[in-house]
XYZ file of C-alpha atoms in Angstrom:
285
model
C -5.313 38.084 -9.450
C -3.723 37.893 -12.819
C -2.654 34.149 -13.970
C -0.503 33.661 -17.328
C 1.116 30.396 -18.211
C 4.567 31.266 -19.003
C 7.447 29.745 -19.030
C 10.226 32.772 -18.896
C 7.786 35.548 -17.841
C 6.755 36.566 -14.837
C 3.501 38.458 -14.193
C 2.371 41.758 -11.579
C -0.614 40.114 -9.228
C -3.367 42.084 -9.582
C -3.269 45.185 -11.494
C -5.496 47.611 -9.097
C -7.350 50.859 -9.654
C -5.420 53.776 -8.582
C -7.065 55.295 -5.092
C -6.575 59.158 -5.110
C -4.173 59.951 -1.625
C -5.655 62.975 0.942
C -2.592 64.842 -0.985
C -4.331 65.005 -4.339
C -1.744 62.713 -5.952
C -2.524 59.126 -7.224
C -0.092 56.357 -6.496
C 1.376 53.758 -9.181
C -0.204 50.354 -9.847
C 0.126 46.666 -10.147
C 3.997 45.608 -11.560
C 6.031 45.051 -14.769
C 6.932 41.178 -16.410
C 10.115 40.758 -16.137
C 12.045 37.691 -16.744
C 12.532 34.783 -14.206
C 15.905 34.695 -13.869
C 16.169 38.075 -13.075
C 14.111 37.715 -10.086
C 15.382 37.659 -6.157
C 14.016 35.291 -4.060
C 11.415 36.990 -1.944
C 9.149 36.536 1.149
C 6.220 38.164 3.117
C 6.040 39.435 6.807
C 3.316 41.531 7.956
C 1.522 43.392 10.807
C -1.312 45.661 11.758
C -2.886 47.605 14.743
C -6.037 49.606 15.476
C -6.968 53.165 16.815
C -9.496 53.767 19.102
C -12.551 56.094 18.121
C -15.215 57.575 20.528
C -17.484 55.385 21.932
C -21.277 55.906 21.625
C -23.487 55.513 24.790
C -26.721 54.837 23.690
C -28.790 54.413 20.129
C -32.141 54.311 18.817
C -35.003 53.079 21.700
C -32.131 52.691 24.611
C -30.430 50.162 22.621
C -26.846 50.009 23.533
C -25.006 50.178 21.117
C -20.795 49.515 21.329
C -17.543 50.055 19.476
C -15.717 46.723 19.758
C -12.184 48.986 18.876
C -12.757 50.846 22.116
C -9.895 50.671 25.060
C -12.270 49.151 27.614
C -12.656 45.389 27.363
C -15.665 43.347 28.480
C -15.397 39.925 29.819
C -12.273 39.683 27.814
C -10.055 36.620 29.269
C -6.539 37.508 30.559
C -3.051 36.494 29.189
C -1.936 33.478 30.530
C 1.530 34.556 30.342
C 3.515 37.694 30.606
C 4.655 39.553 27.708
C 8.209 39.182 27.120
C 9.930 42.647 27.785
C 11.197 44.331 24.537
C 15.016 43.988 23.782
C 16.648 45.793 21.070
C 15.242 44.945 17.765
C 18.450 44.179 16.156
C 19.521 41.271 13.251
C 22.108 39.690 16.140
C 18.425 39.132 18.378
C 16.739 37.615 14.952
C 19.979 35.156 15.139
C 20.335 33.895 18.441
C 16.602 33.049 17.557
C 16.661 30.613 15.060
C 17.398 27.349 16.724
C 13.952 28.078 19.088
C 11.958 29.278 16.000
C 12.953 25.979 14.164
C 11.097 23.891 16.945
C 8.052 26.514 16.651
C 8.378 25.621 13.050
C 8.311 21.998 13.303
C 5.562 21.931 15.981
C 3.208 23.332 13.495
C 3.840 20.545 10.978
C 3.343 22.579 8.000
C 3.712 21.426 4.098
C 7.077 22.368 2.436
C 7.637 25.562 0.401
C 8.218 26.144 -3.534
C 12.091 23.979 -2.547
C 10.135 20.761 -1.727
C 12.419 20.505 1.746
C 10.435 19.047 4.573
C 10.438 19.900 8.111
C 12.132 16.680 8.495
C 14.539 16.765 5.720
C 15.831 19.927 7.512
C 16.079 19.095 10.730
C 18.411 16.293 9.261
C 20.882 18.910 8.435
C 19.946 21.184 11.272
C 23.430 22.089 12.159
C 24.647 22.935 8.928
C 21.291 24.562 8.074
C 21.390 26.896 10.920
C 25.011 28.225 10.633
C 24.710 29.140 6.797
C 21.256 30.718 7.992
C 23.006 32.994 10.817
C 26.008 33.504 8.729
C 23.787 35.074 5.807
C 21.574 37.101 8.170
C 24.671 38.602 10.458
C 26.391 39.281 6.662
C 23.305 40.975 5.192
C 23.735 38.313 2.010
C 20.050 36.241 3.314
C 17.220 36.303 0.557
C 14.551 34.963 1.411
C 12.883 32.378 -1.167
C 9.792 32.434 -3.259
C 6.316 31.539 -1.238
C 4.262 28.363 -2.728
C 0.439 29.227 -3.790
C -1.785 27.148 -2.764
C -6.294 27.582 -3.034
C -7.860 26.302 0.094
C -11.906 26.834 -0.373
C -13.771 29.310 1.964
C -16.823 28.493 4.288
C -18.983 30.609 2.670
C -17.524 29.566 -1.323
C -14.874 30.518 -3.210
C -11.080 30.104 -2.280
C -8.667 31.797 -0.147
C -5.138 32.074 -1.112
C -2.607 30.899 0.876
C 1.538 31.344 0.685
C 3.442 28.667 2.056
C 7.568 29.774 2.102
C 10.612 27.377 2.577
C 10.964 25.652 5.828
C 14.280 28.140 6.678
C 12.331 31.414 5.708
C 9.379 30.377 8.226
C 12.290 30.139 10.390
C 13.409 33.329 10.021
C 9.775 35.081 9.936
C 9.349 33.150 13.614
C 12.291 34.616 15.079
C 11.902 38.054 13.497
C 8.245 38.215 15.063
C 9.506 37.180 18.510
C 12.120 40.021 18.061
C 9.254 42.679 16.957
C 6.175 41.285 19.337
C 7.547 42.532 22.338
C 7.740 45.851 20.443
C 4.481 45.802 19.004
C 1.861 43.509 21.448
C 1.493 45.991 23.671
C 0.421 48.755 21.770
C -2.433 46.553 19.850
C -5.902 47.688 20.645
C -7.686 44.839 23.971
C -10.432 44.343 21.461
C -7.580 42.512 18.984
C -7.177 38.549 19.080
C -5.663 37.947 15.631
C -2.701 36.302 15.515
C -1.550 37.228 19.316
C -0.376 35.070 22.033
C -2.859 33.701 23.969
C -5.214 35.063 21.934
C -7.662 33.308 19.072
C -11.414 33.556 18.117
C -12.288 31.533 21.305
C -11.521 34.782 23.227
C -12.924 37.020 20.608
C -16.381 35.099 21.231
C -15.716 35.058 24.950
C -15.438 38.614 24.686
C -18.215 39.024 22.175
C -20.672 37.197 24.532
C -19.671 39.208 27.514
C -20.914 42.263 25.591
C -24.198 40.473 24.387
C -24.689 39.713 28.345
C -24.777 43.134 29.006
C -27.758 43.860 26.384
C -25.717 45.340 23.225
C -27.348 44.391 20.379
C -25.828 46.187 17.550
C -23.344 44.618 15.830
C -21.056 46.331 13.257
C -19.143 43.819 10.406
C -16.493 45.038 8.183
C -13.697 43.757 6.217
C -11.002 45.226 4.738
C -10.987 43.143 1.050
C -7.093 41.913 0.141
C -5.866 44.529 2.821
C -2.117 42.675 2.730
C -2.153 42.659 -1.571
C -2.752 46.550 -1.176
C -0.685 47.698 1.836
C 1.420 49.841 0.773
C 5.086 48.598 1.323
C 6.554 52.050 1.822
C 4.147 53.117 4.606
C 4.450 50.190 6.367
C 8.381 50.289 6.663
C 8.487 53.979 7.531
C 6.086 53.061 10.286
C 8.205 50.262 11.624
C 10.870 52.715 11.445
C 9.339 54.670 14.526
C 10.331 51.546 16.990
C 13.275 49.456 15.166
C 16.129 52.110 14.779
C 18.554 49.425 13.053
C 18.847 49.627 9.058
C 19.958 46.122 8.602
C 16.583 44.638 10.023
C 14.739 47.142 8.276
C 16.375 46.067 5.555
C 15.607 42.348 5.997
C 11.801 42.776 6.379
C 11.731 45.257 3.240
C 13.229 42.328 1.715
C 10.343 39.697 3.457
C 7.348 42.091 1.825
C 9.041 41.935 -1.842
C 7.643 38.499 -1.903
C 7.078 36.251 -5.314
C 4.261 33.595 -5.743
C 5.122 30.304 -6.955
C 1.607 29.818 -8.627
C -0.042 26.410 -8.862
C 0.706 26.402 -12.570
C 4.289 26.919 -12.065
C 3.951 30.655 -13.092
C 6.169 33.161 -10.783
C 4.832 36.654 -10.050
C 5.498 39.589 -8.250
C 3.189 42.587 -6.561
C 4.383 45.743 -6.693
C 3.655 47.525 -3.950
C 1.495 51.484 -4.550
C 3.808 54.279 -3.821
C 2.691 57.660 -3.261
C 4.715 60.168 -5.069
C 5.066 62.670 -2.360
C 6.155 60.190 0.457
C 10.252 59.458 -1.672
C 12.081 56.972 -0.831
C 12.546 55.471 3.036
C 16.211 55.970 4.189
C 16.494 52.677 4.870
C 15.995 51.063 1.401
């Protein structure tokens, strides 16, 4: 991640290698400076799923072996709750949202954004707050701020960066992911517990020792390194375009992923996303 002290500059995060694409073509990399008061306010929103590959009966010396991704779960605990049924994925639904997503908000207690507001200074002027907040999202005029850069350090060394946004655009992201979940949750593979209700990596190791119980032994680790720094923005929308039909929320999430990092220095900089030539522009940009 690239750091410059600057005081009217801002500065790409992370210029990357280029990774040739199955078409032969090699996308563009890391960003451009460009000054700081040309910049829009900007904020991230993100989601993943898994496929399912074959599953392999038996290894070496009737070992079992398993593929965690597979559709059958083992000792996996069950939802607590039902799944909310899927509405239409509209900015009107993202709306009518915002009052409940506040209280989510303020439940978690989190640390202000690069603004300094509290969850307490906002819920002061909750009223006010909340119909500018509709207002701009039903009028297509909402930007979503800059996200505060924080280093937290990692169990096994090192540090893990983490983006903290304004109290009103966690607000927003909370009731834009209760209008996509229902969309989304049930299509993510059983073997999943990231970030899923009633989920966590309490049931990942219940499920984990369920399959240990049953004599697997082989375990498989991998990690995809900065997979959210490298997604590529373009892919992801088109592929969000498959299940929300409506070009203003498209449009608001596009806006979420063109995110800017308040760094700890002050510094403000931007990652621009790798485009593959051949894929042009989404419709919906």
């Amino acid at each position: 991640m690239t750091q410059q002290k600057s005081e009217d500059r801002e500065v790409p995060e992370g210029r990357r290698k280029p990774v040739r694409t199955r078409h032969g073509e090699y996308p563009r990399g890391g960003g451009k400076a460009v000054p700081v008061k040309k910049a829009d306010p900007q904020l991230r929103l993100f989601c993943a799923t898994a496929e399912s590959p074959r599953r392999r009966s038996r290894g070496a010396e009737g070992t079992k072996k398993v593929d965690l991704s597979t559709g059958e779960v083992r000792k996996a605990p069950k939802a607590k709750s039902k799944p909310r049924q899927a509405g239409p994925a509209r900015v009107e639904e993202v709306a009518e949202r915002l009052e409940a997503a506040f209280d989510k908000v303020a439940a978690n207690k989190g640390a202000p954004g690069p603004d300094r507001q509290t969850i307490e200074q906002v819920r002061r002027h909750l009223s006010g707050v909340m119909a500018k907040l509709r207002a701009s999202l039903l009028d297509g005029t909402y930007q979503p701020g800059d996200i505060r850069r924080v280093w937290i350090p990692k169990g096994g060394g090192g540090q893990r960066g983490l983006g903290i946004p304004n109290v009103v655009d966690r607000v927003v992201q909370e009731a834009v992911r209760e209008v996509l979940e229902p969309l989304y949750e049930p299509k993510f593979h059983p073997s999943s517990h990231g970030f899923r209700p009633n989920r966590s990596c309490r049931t990942a190791i219940t499920q984990a020792r369920g399959y240990v119980n049953e004599g697997y032994r082989w375990v498989v680790d991998l990690d995809l390194e900065k997979f959210f720094d490298k997604v590529n923005h373009q892919r992801l929308l088109t592929r969000l375009a498959e299940r929300v039909k409506e070009k203003r929320l498209l449009v608001l999430i596009g806006r979420m992923l063109k995110v800017k990092v308040v760094m700890p220095e002050g510094v403000r900089v931007s990652t621009e996303a790798h485009h593959s030539s051949h894929l042009g522009r989404p419709w919906f940009s």
